[in-house]
PDB file of C-alpha atoms in Angstrom:
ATOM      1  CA  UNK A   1     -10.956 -26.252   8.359  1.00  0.00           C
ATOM      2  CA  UNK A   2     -11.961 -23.616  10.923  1.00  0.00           C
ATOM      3  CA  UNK A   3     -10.769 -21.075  13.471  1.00  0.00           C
ATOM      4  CA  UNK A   4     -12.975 -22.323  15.932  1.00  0.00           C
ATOM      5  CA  UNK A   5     -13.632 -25.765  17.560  1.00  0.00           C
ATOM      6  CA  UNK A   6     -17.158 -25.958  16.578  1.00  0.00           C
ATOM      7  CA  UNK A   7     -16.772 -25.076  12.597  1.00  0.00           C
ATOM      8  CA  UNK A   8     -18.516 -22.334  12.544  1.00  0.00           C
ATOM      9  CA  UNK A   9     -16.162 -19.247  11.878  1.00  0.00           C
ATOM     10  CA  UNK A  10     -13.580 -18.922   8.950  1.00  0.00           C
ATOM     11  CA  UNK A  11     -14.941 -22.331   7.510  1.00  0.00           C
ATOM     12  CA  UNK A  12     -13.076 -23.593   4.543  1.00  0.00           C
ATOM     13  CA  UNK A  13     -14.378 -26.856   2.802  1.00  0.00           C
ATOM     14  CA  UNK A  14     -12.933 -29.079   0.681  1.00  0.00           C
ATOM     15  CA  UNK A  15     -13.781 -32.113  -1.434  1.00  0.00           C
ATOM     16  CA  UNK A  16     -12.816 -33.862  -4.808  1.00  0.00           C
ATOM     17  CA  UNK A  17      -9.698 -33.629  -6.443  1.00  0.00           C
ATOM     18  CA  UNK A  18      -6.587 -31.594  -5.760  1.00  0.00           C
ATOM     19  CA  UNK A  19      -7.058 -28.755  -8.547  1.00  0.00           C
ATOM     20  CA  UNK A  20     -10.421 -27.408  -6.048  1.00  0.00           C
ATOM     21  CA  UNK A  21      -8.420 -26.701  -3.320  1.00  0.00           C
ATOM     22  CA  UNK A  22      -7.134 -23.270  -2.977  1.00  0.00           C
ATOM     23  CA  UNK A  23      -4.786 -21.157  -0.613  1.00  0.00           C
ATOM     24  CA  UNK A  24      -6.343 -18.991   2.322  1.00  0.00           C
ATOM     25  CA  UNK A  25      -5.871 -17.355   5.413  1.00  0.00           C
ATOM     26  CA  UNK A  26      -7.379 -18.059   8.734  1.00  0.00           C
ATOM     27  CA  UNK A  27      -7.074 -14.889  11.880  1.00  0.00           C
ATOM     28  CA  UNK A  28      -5.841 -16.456  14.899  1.00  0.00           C
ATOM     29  CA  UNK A  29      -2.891 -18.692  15.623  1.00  0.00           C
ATOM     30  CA  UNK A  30      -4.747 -22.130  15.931  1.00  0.00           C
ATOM     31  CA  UNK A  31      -6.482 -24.174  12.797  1.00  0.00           C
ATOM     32  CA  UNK A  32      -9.251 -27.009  13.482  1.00  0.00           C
ATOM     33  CA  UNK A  33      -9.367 -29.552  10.937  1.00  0.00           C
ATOM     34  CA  UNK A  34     -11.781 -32.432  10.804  1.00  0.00           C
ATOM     35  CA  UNK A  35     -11.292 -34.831   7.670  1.00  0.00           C
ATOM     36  CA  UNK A  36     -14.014 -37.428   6.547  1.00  0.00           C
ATOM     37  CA  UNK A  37     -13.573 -40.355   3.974  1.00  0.00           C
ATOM     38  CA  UNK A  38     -16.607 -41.630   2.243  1.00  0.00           C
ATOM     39  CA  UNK A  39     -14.122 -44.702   1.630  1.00  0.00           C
ATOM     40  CA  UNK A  40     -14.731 -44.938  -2.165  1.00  0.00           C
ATOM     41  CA  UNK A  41     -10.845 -44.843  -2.908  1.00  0.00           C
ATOM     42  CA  UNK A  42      -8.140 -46.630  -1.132  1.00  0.00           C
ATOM     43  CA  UNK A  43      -6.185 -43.247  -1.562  1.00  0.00           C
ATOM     44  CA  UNK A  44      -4.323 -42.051   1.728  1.00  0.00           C
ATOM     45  CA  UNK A  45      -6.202 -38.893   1.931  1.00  0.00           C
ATOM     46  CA  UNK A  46      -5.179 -35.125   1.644  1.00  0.00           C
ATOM     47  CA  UNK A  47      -2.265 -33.267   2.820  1.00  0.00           C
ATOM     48  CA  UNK A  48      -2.109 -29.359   3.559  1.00  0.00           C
ATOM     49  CA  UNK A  49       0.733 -27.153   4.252  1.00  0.00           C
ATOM     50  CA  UNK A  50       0.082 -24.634   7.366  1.00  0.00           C
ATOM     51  CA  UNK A  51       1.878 -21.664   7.342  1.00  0.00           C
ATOM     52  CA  UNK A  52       2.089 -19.332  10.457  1.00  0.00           C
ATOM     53  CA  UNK A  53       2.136 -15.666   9.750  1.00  0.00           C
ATOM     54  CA  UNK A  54       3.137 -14.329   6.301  1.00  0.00           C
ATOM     55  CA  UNK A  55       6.091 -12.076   6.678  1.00  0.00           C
ATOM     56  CA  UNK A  56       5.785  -8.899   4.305  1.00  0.00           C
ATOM     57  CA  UNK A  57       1.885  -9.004   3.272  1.00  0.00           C
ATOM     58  CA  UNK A  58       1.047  -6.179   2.394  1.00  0.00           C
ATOM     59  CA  UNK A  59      -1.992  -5.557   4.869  1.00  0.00           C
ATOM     60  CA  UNK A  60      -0.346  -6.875   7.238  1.00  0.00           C
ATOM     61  CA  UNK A  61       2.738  -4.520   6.520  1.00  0.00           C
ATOM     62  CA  UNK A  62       0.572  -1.455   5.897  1.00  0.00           C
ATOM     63  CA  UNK A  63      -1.187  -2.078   9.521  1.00  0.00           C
ATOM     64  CA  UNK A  64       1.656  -1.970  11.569  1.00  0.00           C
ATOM     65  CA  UNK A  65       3.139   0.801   9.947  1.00  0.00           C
ATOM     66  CA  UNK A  66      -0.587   2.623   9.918  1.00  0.00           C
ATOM     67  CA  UNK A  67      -0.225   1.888  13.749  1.00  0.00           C
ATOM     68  CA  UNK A  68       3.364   3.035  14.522  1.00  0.00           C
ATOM     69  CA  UNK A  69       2.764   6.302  13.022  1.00  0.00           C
ATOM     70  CA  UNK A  70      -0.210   7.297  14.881  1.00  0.00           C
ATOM     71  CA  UNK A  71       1.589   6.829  18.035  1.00  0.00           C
ATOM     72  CA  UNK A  72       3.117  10.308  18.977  1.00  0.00           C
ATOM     73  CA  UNK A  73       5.468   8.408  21.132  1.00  0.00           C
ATOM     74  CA  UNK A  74       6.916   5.523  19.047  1.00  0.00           C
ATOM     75  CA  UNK A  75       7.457   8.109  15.775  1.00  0.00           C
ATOM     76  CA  UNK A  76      10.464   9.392  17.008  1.00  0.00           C
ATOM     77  CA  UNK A  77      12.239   5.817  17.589  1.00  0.00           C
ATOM     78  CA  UNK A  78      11.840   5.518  13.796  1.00  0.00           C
ATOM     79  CA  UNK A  79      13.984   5.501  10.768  1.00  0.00           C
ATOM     80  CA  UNK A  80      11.687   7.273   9.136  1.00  0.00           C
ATOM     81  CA  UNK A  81      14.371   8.268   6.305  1.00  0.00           C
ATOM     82  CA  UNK A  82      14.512   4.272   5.537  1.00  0.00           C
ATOM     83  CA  UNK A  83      10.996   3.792   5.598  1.00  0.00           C
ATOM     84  CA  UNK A  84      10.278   7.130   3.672  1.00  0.00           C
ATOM     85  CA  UNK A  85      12.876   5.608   0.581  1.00  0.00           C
ATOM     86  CA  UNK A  86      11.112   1.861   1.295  1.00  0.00           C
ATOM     87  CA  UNK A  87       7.349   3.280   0.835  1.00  0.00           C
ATOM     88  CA  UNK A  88       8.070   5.681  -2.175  1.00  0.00           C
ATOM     89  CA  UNK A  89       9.255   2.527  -3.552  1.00  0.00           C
ATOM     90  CA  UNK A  90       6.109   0.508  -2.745  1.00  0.00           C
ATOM     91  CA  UNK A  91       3.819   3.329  -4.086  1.00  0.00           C
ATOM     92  CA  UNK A  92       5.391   3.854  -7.123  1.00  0.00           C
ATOM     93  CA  UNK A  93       5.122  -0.118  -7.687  1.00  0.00           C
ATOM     94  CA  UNK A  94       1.944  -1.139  -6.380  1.00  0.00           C
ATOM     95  CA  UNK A  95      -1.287  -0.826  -8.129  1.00  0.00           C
ATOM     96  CA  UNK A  96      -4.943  -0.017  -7.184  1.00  0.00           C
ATOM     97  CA  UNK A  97      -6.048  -0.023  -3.358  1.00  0.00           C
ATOM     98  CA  UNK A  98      -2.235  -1.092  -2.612  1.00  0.00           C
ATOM     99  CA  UNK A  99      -1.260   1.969  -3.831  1.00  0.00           C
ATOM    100  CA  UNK A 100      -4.075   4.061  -2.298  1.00  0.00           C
ATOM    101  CA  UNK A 101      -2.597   3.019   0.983  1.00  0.00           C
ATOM    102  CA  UNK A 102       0.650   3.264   0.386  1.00  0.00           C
ATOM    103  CA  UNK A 103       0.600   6.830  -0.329  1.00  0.00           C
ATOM    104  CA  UNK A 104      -1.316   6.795   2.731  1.00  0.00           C
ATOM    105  CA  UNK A 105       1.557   6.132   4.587  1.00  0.00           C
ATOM    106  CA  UNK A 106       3.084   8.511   2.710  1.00  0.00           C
ATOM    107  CA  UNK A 107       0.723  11.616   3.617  1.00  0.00           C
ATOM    108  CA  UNK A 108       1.348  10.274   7.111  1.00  0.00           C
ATOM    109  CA  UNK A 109       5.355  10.290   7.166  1.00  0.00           C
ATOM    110  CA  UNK A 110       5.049  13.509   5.627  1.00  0.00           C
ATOM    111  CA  UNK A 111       2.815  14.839   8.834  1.00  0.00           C
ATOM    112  CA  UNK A 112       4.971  13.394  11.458  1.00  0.00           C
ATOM    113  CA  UNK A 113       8.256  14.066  10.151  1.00  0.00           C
ATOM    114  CA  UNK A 114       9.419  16.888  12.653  1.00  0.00           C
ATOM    115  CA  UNK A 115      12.780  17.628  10.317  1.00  0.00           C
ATOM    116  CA  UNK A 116      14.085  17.109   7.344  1.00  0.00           C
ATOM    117  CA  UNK A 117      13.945  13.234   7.359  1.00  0.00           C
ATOM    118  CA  UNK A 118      12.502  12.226   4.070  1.00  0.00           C
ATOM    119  CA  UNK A 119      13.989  12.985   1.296  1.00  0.00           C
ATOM    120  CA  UNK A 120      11.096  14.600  -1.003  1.00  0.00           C
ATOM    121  CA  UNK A 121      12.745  13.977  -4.555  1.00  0.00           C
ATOM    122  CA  UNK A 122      12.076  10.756  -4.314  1.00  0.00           C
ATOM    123  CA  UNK A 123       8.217  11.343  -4.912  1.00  0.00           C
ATOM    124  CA  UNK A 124       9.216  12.440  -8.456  1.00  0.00           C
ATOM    125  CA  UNK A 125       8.284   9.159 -10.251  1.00  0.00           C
ATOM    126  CA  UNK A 126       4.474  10.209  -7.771  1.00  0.00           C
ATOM    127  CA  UNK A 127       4.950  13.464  -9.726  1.00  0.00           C
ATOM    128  CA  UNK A 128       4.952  12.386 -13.231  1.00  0.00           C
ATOM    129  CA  UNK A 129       1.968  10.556 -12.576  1.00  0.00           C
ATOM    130  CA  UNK A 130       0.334  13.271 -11.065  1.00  0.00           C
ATOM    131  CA  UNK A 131       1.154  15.296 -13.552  1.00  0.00           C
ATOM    132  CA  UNK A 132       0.193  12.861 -16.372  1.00  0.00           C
ATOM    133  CA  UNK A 133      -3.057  12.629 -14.385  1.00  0.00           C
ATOM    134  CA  UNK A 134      -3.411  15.945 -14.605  1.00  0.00           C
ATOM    135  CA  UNK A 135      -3.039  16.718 -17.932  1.00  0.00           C
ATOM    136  CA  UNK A 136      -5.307  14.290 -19.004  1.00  0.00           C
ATOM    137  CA  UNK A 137      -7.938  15.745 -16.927  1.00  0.00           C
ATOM    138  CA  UNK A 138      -7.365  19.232 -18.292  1.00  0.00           C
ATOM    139  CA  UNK A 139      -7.874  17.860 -22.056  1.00  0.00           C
ATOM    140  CA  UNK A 140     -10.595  15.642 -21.419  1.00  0.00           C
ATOM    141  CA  UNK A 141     -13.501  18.597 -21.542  1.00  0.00           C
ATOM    142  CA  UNK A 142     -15.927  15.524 -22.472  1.00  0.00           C
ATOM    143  CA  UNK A 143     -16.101  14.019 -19.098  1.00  0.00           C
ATOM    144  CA  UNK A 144     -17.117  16.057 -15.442  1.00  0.00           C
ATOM    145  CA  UNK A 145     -13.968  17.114 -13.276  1.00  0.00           C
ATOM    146  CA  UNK A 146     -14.921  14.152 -10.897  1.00  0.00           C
ATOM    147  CA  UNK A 147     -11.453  13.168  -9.519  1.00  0.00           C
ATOM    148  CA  UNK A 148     -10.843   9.627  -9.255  1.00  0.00           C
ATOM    149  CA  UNK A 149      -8.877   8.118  -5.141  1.00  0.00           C
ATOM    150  CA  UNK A 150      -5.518   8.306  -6.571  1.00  0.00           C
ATOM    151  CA  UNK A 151      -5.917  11.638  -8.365  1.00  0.00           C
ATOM    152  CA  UNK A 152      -7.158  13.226  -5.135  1.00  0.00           C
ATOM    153  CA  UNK A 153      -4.385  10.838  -3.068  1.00  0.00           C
ATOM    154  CA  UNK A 154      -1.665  12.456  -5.025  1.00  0.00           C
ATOM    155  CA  UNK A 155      -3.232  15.882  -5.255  1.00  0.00           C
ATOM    156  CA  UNK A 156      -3.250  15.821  -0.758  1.00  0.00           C
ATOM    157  CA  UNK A 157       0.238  14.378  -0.764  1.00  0.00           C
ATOM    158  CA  UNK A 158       1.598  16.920  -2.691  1.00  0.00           C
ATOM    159  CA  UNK A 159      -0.365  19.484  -1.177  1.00  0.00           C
ATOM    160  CA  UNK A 160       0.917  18.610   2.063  1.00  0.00           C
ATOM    161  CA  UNK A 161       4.300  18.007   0.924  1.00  0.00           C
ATOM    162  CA  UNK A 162       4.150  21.811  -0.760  1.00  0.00           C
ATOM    163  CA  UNK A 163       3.902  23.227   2.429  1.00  0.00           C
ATOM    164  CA  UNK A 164       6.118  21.247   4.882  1.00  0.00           C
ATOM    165  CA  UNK A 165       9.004  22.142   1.840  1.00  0.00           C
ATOM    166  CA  UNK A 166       7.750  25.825   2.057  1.00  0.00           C
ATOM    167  CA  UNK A 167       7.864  25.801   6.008  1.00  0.00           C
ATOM    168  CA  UNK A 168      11.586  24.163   5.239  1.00  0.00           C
ATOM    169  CA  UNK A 169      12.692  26.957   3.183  1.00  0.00           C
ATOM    170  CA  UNK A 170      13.385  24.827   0.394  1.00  0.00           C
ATOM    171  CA  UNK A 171      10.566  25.005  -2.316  1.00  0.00           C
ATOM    172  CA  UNK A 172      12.617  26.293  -5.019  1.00  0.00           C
ATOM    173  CA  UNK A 173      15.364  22.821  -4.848  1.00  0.00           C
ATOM    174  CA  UNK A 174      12.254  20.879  -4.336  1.00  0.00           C
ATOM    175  CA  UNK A 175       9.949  21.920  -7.519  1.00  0.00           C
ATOM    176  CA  UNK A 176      13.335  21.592  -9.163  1.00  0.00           C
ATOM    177  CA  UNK A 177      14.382  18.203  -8.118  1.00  0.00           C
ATOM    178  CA  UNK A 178      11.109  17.033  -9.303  1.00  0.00           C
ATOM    179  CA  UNK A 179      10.450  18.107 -12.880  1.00  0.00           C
ATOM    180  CA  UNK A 180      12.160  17.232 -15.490  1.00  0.00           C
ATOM    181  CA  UNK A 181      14.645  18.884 -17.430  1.00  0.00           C
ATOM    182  CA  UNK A 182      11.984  18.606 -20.699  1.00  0.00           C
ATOM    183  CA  UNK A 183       8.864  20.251 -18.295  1.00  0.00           C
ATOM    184  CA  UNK A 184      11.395  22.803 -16.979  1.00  0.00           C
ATOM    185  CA  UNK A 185      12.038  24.227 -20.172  1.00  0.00           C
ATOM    186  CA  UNK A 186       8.340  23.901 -21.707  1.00  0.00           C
ATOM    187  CA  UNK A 187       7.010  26.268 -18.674  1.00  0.00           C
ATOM    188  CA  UNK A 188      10.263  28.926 -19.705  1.00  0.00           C
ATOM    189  CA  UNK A 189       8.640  29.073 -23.050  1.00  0.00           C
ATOM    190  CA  UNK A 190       5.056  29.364 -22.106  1.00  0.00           C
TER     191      UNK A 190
END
């Protein structure tokens, strides 16, 4: 199976039983197949399921919304309160590179956002983390200060963040609406 007529890009070979065969994507909206029988079985052959498009990928998802962003003139034709709520969800769920990017989207929400349109308490479950992050870094004296992506990820966001809430006039409610009740009252004794 191919993306092009003559086999040459996105190849994807298969032979022998059913367990060898695994899923995969091919870029473009037409697949070339060519199937062979060496006619040692009297077997039908091998059937394959072709799905067009896969409707909330994750790369795929983050692309778009990477793209609509940049675009000066499509931002403000977006419900960027919905998708503010829908990507602090995906950040605080994802993992690894997915996460990376999704607090991407987040730094660039956060940028664009000409109001108040996002609702910055949600990043509190992004603030224990950070925090958590933090602290660990602070009592690890062992190891260099070498931050790893999603310390430094989290450490822009909320850097940013910081200062659109400051610009707002509404620091105070937001460092408040992020901490918990527990941290609040640890930094009164200190």
């Amino acid at each position: 199976m191919s993306s092009s007529s003559d086999f040459q890009q996105d190849r994807h070979s298969f032979s022998g039983s059913p367990q060898k065969w695994n899923d995969f994507e091919l870029p473009g909206d037409t697949l070339y197949y060519r199937f062979t029988s060496d006619m040692s079985n009297t077997e039908w052959g091998y059937k394959f399921t072709v799905t067009a498009g896969h409707l909330g990928r994750f790369q795929t998802g983050f692309e778009i919304l990477k793209q609509m962003l940049s675009e000066e003139r499509v931002v403000p034709h977006l419900p960027l309160a919905k998708i503010w709520e829908w990507q602090v969800g995906v950040a605080c769920r994802q993992t690894g590179h997915q996460r990376l990017k999704a607090i991407h989207l987040l730094l660039k929400i956060v940028q664009c956002s000409a109001q108040r349109d996002c609702d910055l308490t949600l990043l509190k479950p992004l603030w224990q983390l950070f925090t958590h992050m933090e602290n660990n870094l602070c009592h690890d004296i062992a190891k260099p200060g070498i931050l790893l992506p999603l310390h430094r990820a989290l450490a822009e966001l909320f850097f940013v963040t910081e200062n659109r809430v400051t610009e707002l006039g509404s620091l105070q409610e937001y460092l408040l609406a992020l901490n918990t009740e527990d941290h609040l009252h640890r930094c009164t004794a200190q």
